[in-house]
Amino acid sequence: MQRSLTRVVAGTAAMIGIAAGSFALAAPATAAPRTAVVAVTAVNNLGLTQNQAKGVQCFLDGSIYGNFVIDGYLGTESWKGIQRWLNNEWGQNLSVDGAVGPQTIKGLQYFLKYGNWGYTGALDGVAGPETQAAFARFGASTFNQFC
């Protein structure tokens, strides 16, 4: 009980310290784990250049899937559009949450494979070099066509 309370107090102190612009760490004697601040970014271009990402955004713009700023940064709203598009046009069953997790990557890989973008790998949900290269080909092509 004491240890749990110490962790709660240390965690709360850490959050207050971070909010105030400094780091607050639990004292080593409390045996509470040290916390690290990890910046969460909502942009995930999966290796695409800004123009390639714009191509993806331009492709979806003006459709029921495009509800975002075309800026070359695939953020949460761009990924929601991609997820909706993969669901409706490619028969995927993805959560439309804007998160680029393994299921979204699998859906993207399915499209890149069967949409003839040169992806020949497994539908494994890992955005490795082959997935990124095929996505880059798609982004470059759509930039040239739609932007």
JSON list of C-alpha atoms in Angstrom, two decimals:
[
{"chain": "A", "resi": 1, "resn": "MET", "atom": "CA", "xyz": [0.00, 0.00, 0.00]},
{"chain": "A", "resi": 2, "resn": "GLN", "atom": "CA", "xyz": [2.81, 2.40, 0.97]},
{"chain": "A", "resi": 3, "resn": "ARG", "atom": "CA", "xyz": [4.68, 1.62, -2.25]},
{"chain": "A", "resi": 4, "resn": "SER", "atom": "CA", "xyz": [1.57, 2.23, -4.42]},
{"chain": "A", "resi": 5, "resn": "LEU", "atom": "CA", "xyz": [0.88, 5.53, -2.69]},
{"chain": "A", "resi": 6, "resn": "THR", "atom": "CA", "xyz": [4.51, 6.55, -3.16]},
{"chain": "A", "resi": 7, "resn": "ARG", "atom": "CA", "xyz": [4.23, 5.80, -6.89]},
{"chain": "A", "resi": 8, "resn": "VAL", "atom": "CA", "xyz": [1.03, 7.83, -7.19]},
{"chain": "A", "resi": 9, "resn": "VAL", "atom": "CA", "xyz": [2.58, 10.77, -5.34]},
{"chain": "A", "resi": 10, "resn": "ALA", "atom": "CA", "xyz": [5.79, 10.53, -7.39]},
{"chain": "A", "resi": 11, "resn": "GLY", "atom": "CA", "xyz": [3.84, 10.28, -10.66]},
{"chain": "A", "resi": 12, "resn": "THR", "atom": "CA", "xyz": [1.69, 13.26, -9.74]},
{"chain": "A", "resi": 13, "resn": "ALA", "atom": "CA", "xyz": [4.76, 15.27, -8.77]},
{"chain": "A", "resi": 14, "resn": "ALA", "atom": "CA", "xyz": [6.36, 14.36, -12.09]},
{"chain": "A", "resi": 15, "resn": "MET", "atom": "CA", "xyz": [3.33, 15.54, -14.07]},
{"chain": "A", "resi": 16, "resn": "ILE", "atom": "CA", "xyz": [3.21, 18.82, -12.11]},
{"chain": "A", "resi": 17, "resn": "GLY", "atom": "CA", "xyz": [6.92, 19.34, -12.66]},
{"chain": "A", "resi": 18, "resn": "ILE", "atom": "CA", "xyz": [6.60, 18.67, -16.39]},
{"chain": "A", "resi": 19, "resn": "ALA", "atom": "CA", "xyz": [3.66, 21.05, -16.67]},
{"chain": "A", "resi": 20, "resn": "ALA", "atom": "CA", "xyz": [5.72, 23.71, -14.94]},
{"chain": "A", "resi": 21, "resn": "GLY", "atom": "CA", "xyz": [8.50, 23.23, -17.47]},
{"chain": "A", "resi": 22, "resn": "SER", "atom": "CA", "xyz": [10.87, 21.16, -15.41]},
{"chain": "A", "resi": 23, "resn": "PHE", "atom": "CA", "xyz": [11.36, 17.48, -14.67]},
{"chain": "A", "resi": 24, "resn": "ALA", "atom": "CA", "xyz": [10.47, 16.01, -11.33]},
{"chain": "A", "resi": 25, "resn": "LEU", "atom": "CA", "xyz": [11.94, 12.60, -10.63]},
{"chain": "A", "resi": 26, "resn": "ALA", "atom": "CA", "xyz": [11.11, 10.27, -7.80]},
{"chain": "A", "resi": 27, "resn": "ALA", "atom": "CA", "xyz": [13.85, 9.97, -5.22]},
{"chain": "A", "resi": 28, "resn": "PRO", "atom": "CA", "xyz": [15.83, 6.73, -5.54]},
{"chain": "A", "resi": 29, "resn": "ALA", "atom": "CA", "xyz": [14.86, 5.72, -2.00]},
{"chain": "A", "resi": 30, "resn": "THR", "atom": "CA", "xyz": [11.18, 5.40, -3.00]},
{"chain": "A", "resi": 31, "resn": "ALA", "atom": "CA", "xyz": [11.97, 2.60, -5.48]},
{"chain": "A", "resi": 32, "resn": "ALA", "atom": "CA", "xyz": [9.43, 4.14, -7.84]},
{"chain": "A", "resi": 33, "resn": "PRO", "atom": "CA", "xyz": [10.39, 3.83, -11.50]},
{"chain": "A", "resi": 34, "resn": "ARG", "atom": "CA", "xyz": [11.79, 6.94, -13.13]},
{"chain": "A", "resi": 35, "resn": "THR", "atom": "CA", "xyz": [9.55, 8.41, -15.75]},
{"chain": "A", "resi": 36, "resn": "ALA", "atom": "CA", "xyz": [10.73, 9.68, -19.09]},
{"chain": "A", "resi": 37, "resn": "VAL", "atom": "CA", "xyz": [8.95, 12.28, -21.14]},
{"chain": "A", "resi": 38, "resn": "VAL", "atom": "CA", "xyz": [8.29, 11.08, -24.67]},
{"chain": "A", "resi": 39, "resn": "ALA", "atom": "CA", "xyz": [7.12, 13.56, -27.26]},
{"chain": "A", "resi": 40, "resn": "VAL", "atom": "CA", "xyz": [4.13, 12.26, -29.15]},
{"chain": "A", "resi": 41, "resn": "THR", "atom": "CA", "xyz": [3.87, 13.47, -32.69]},
{"chain": "A", "resi": 42, "resn": "ALA", "atom": "CA", "xyz": [0.69, 13.21, -34.69]},
{"chain": "A", "resi": 43, "resn": "VAL", "atom": "CA", "xyz": [2.60, 13.27, -38.01]},
{"chain": "A", "resi": 44, "resn": "ASN", "atom": "CA", "xyz": [3.73, 10.02, -39.58]},
{"chain": "A", "resi": 45, "resn": "ASN", "atom": "CA", "xyz": [4.75, 10.24, -43.24]},
{"chain": "A", "resi": 46, "resn": "LEU", "atom": "CA", "xyz": [6.09, 6.65, -43.27]},
{"chain": "A", "resi": 47, "resn": "GLY", "atom": "CA", "xyz": [9.22, 7.83, -45.07]},
{"chain": "A", "resi": 48, "resn": "LEU", "atom": "CA", "xyz": [7.41, 9.92, -47.70]},
{"chain": "A", "resi": 49, "resn": "THR", "atom": "CA", "xyz": [8.85, 13.26, -48.73]},
{"chain": "A", "resi": 50, "resn": "GLN", "atom": "CA", "xyz": [6.65, 16.27, -48.20]},
{"chain": "A", "resi": 51, "resn": "ASN", "atom": "CA", "xyz": [5.66, 16.28, -51.90]},
{"chain": "A", "resi": 52, "resn": "GLN", "atom": "CA", "xyz": [4.84, 12.56, -51.84]},
{"chain": "A", "resi": 53, "resn": "ALA", "atom": "CA", "xyz": [2.68, 13.09, -48.75]},
{"chain": "A", "resi": 54, "resn": "LYS", "atom": "CA", "xyz": [1.00, 16.02, -50.51]},
{"chain": "A", "resi": 55, "resn": "GLY", "atom": "CA", "xyz": [0.27, 13.65, -53.38]},
{"chain": "A", "resi": 56, "resn": "VAL", "atom": "CA", "xyz": [-1.58, 11.30, -51.04]},
{"chain": "A", "resi": 57, "resn": "GLN", "atom": "CA", "xyz": [-3.47, 14.26, -49.57]},
{"chain": "A", "resi": 58, "resn": "CYS", "atom": "CA", "xyz": [-4.31, 15.69, -53.03]},
{"chain": "A", "resi": 59, "resn": "PHE", "atom": "CA", "xyz": [-5.54, 12.25, -54.12]},
{"chain": "A", "resi": 60, "resn": "LEU", "atom": "CA", "xyz": [-8.01, 12.18, -51.24]},
{"chain": "A", "resi": 61, "resn": "ASP", "atom": "CA", "xyz": [-8.89, 15.90, -51.42]},
{"chain": "A", "resi": 62, "resn": "GLY", "atom": "CA", "xyz": [-12.34, 16.70, -52.67]},
{"chain": "A", "resi": 63, "resn": "SER", "atom": "CA", "xyz": [-13.64, 13.23, -51.86]},
{"chain": "A", "resi": 64, "resn": "ILE", "atom": "CA", "xyz": [-15.56, 12.07, -48.85]},
{"chain": "A", "resi": 65, "resn": "TYR", "atom": "CA", "xyz": [-12.18, 11.06, -47.41]},
{"chain": "A", "resi": 66, "resn": "GLY", "atom": "CA", "xyz": [-10.40, 14.42, -47.62]},
{"chain": "A", "resi": 67, "resn": "ASN", "atom": "CA", "xyz": [-11.03, 16.60, -44.58]},
{"chain": "A", "resi": 68, "resn": "PHE", "atom": "CA", "xyz": [-7.58, 17.98, -43.82]},
{"chain": "A", "resi": 69, "resn": "VAL", "atom": "CA", "xyz": [-5.08, 20.64, -44.80]},
{"chain": "A", "resi": 70, "resn": "ILE", "atom": "CA", "xyz": [-2.86, 19.71, -47.74]},
{"chain": "A", "resi": 71, "resn": "ASP", "atom": "CA", "xyz": [0.52, 20.47, -46.22]},
{"chain": "A", "resi": 72, "resn": "GLY", "atom": "CA", "xyz": [2.64, 17.39, -46.92]},
{"chain": "A", "resi": 73, "resn": "TYR", "atom": "CA", "xyz": [2.43, 16.12, -43.36]},
{"chain": "A", "resi": 74, "resn": "LEU", "atom": "CA", "xyz": [0.32, 13.03, -42.81]},
{"chain": "A", "resi": 75, "resn": "GLY", "atom": "CA", "xyz": [-1.22, 13.81, -39.46]},
{"chain": "A", "resi": 76, "resn": "THR", "atom": "CA", "xyz": [-4.16, 12.32, -37.64]},
{"chain": "A", "resi": 77, "resn": "GLU", "atom": "CA", "xyz": [-6.81, 13.76, -39.98]},
{"chain": "A", "resi": 78, "resn": "SER", "atom": "CA", "xyz": [-4.91, 12.62, -43.08]},
{"chain": "A", "resi": 79, "resn": "TRP", "atom": "CA", "xyz": [-4.63, 9.11, -41.66]},
{"chain": "A", "resi": 80, "resn": "LYS", "atom": "CA", "xyz": [-8.34, 9.08, -40.82]},
{"chain": "A", "resi": 81, "resn": "GLY", "atom": "CA", "xyz": [-9.00, 9.87, -44.48]},
{"chain": "A", "resi": 82, "resn": "ILE", "atom": "CA", "xyz": [-6.63, 7.11, -45.57]},
{"chain": "A", "resi": 83, "resn": "GLN", "atom": "CA", "xyz": [-8.30, 4.66, -43.18]},
{"chain": "A", "resi": 84, "resn": "ARG", "atom": "CA", "xyz": [-11.78, 5.58, -44.46]},
{"chain": "A", "resi": 85, "resn": "TRP", "atom": "CA", "xyz": [-10.56, 5.18, -48.04]},
{"chain": "A", "resi": 86, "resn": "LEU", "atom": "CA", "xyz": [-8.94, 1.79, -47.33]},
{"chain": "A", "resi": 87, "resn": "ASN", "atom": "CA", "xyz": [-12.14, 0.63, -45.64]},
{"chain": "A", "resi": 88, "resn": "ASN", "atom": "CA", "xyz": [-14.53, 1.78, -48.35]},
{"chain": "A", "resi": 89, "resn": "GLU", "atom": "CA", "xyz": [-12.47, 1.24, -51.49]},
{"chain": "A", "resi": 90, "resn": "TRP", "atom": "CA", "xyz": [-10.24, -1.70, -50.50]},
{"chain": "A", "resi": 91, "resn": "GLY", "atom": "CA", "xyz": [-12.48, -3.73, -48.20]},
{"chain": "A", "resi": 92, "resn": "GLN", "atom": "CA", "xyz": [-10.46, -3.18, -45.04]},
{"chain": "A", "resi": 93, "resn": "ASN", "atom": "CA", "xyz": [-12.01, -3.06, -41.57]},
{"chain": "A", "resi": 94, "resn": "LEU", "atom": "CA", "xyz": [-9.84, -0.47, -39.87]},
{"chain": "A", "resi": 95, "resn": "SER", "atom": "CA", "xyz": [-10.62, 1.70, -36.89]},
{"chain": "A", "resi": 96, "resn": "VAL", "atom": "CA", "xyz": [-10.89, 5.26, -38.15]},
{"chain": "A", "resi": 97, "resn": "ASP", "atom": "CA", "xyz": [-8.80, 6.80, -35.39]},
{"chain": "A", "resi": 98, "resn": "GLY", "atom": "CA", "xyz": [-5.90, 8.38, -37.27]},
{"chain": "A", "resi": 99, "resn": "ALA", "atom": "CA", "xyz": [-3.39, 6.10, -35.54]},
{"chain": "A", "resi": 100, "resn": "VAL", "atom": "CA", "xyz": [-0.82, 4.42, -37.75]},
{"chain": "A", "resi": 101, "resn": "GLY", "atom": "CA", "xyz": [-0.73, 1.05, -36.05]},
{"chain": "A", "resi": 102, "resn": "PRO", "atom": "CA", "xyz": [-0.16, -2.46, -37.39]},
{"chain": "A", "resi": 103, "resn": "GLN", "atom": "CA", "xyz": [-3.73, -2.85, -38.69]},
{"chain": "A", "resi": 104, "resn": "THR", "atom": "CA", "xyz": [-3.52, 0.39, -40.68]},
{"chain": "A", "resi": 105, "resn": "ILE", "atom": "CA", "xyz": [-0.14, -0.68, -42.06]},
{"chain": "A", "resi": 106, "resn": "LYS", "atom": "CA", "xyz": [-1.62, -4.07, -43.06]},
{"chain": "A", "resi": 107, "resn": "GLY", "atom": "CA", "xyz": [-4.46, -2.29, -44.84]},
{"chain": "A", "resi": 108, "resn": "LEU", "atom": "CA", "xyz": [-1.98, -0.03, -46.61]},
{"chain": "A", "resi": 109, "resn": "GLN", "atom": "CA", "xyz": [0.16, -3.04, -47.56]},
{"chain": "A", "resi": 110, "resn": "TYR", "atom": "CA", "xyz": [-2.91, -4.75, -48.98]},
{"chain": "A", "resi": 111, "resn": "PHE", "atom": "CA", "xyz": [-3.57, -1.72, -51.20]},
{"chain": "A", "resi": 112, "resn": "LEU", "atom": "CA", "xyz": [0.09, -1.38, -52.21]},
{"chain": "A", "resi": 113, "resn": "LYS", "atom": "CA", "xyz": [0.21, -5.08, -53.12]},
{"chain": "A", "resi": 114, "resn": "TYR", "atom": "CA", "xyz": [-3.09, -5.52, -54.94]},
{"chain": "A", "resi": 115, "resn": "GLY", "atom": "CA", "xyz": [-3.22, -1.96, -56.28]},
{"chain": "A", "resi": 116, "resn": "ASN", "atom": "CA", "xyz": [-0.04, -2.73, -58.25]},
{"chain": "A", "resi": 117, "resn": "TRP", "atom": "CA", "xyz": [2.35, -0.36, -56.50]},
{"chain": "A", "resi": 118, "resn": "GLY", "atom": "CA", "xyz": [5.13, -2.91, -56.41]},
{"chain": "A", "resi": 119, "resn": "TYR", "atom": "CA", "xyz": [4.75, -4.18, -52.88]},
{"chain": "A", "resi": 120, "resn": "THR", "atom": "CA", "xyz": [5.53, -7.90, -52.82]},
{"chain": "A", "resi": 121, "resn": "GLY", "atom": "CA", "xyz": [6.10, -8.44, -49.11]},
{"chain": "A", "resi": 122, "resn": "ALA", "atom": "CA", "xyz": [3.91, -9.97, -46.45]},
{"chain": "A", "resi": 123, "resn": "LEU", "atom": "CA", "xyz": [0.85, -8.27, -45.03]},
{"chain": "A", "resi": 124, "resn": "ASP", "atom": "CA", "xyz": [2.55, -8.11, -41.65]},
{"chain": "A", "resi": 125, "resn": "GLY", "atom": "CA", "xyz": [1.74, -4.62, -40.36]},
{"chain": "A", "resi": 126, "resn": "VAL", "atom": "CA", "xyz": [5.39, -3.55, -40.33]},
{"chain": "A", "resi": 127, "resn": "ALA", "atom": "CA", "xyz": [6.21, -0.46, -42.36]},
{"chain": "A", "resi": 128, "resn": "GLY", "atom": "CA", "xyz": [9.61, -1.65, -43.49]},
{"chain": "A", "resi": 129, "resn": "PRO", "atom": "CA", "xyz": [11.66, -0.44, -46.47]},
{"chain": "A", "resi": 130, "resn": "GLU", "atom": "CA", "xyz": [9.58, -2.27, -49.08]},
{"chain": "A", "resi": 131, "resn": "THR", "atom": "CA", "xyz": [6.30, -0.87, -47.71]},
{"chain": "A", "resi": 132, "resn": "GLN", "atom": "CA", "xyz": [7.78, 2.62, -47.57]},
{"chain": "A", "resi": 133, "resn": "ALA", "atom": "CA", "xyz": [9.16, 2.37, -51.13]},
{"chain": "A", "resi": 134, "resn": "ALA", "atom": "CA", "xyz": [5.79, 1.27, -52.54]},
{"chain": "A", "resi": 135, "resn": "PHE", "atom": "CA", "xyz": [4.00, 4.02, -50.58]},
{"chain": "A", "resi": 136, "resn": "ALA", "atom": "CA", "xyz": [6.53, 6.54, -51.94]},
{"chain": "A", "resi": 137, "resn": "ARG", "atom": "CA", "xyz": [5.78, 5.38, -55.51]},
{"chain": "A", "resi": 138, "resn": "PHE", "atom": "CA", "xyz": [2.07, 5.90, -54.87]},
{"chain": "A", "resi": 139, "resn": "GLY", "atom": "CA", "xyz": [2.69, 9.33, -53.32]},
{"chain": "A", "resi": 140, "resn": "ALA", "atom": "CA", "xyz": [4.92, 10.48, -56.19]},
{"chain": "A", "resi": 141, "resn": "SER", "atom": "CA", "xyz": [2.41, 9.31, -58.80]},
{"chain": "A", "resi": 142, "resn": "THR", "atom": "CA", "xyz": [-0.55, 10.96, -57.09]},
{"chain": "A", "resi": 143, "resn": "PHE", "atom": "CA", "xyz": [1.42, 14.20, -56.64]},
{"chain": "A", "resi": 144, "resn": "ASN", "atom": "CA", "xyz": [2.02, 14.29, -60.39]},
{"chain": "A", "resi": 145, "resn": "GLN", "atom": "CA", "xyz": [-1.64, 13.50, -61.13]},
{"chain": "A", "resi": 146, "resn": "PHE", "atom": "CA", "xyz": [-3.64, 15.37, -58.51]},
{"chain": "A", "resi": 147, "resn": "CYS", "atom": "CA", "xyz": [-1.62, 18.30, -57.14]}
]
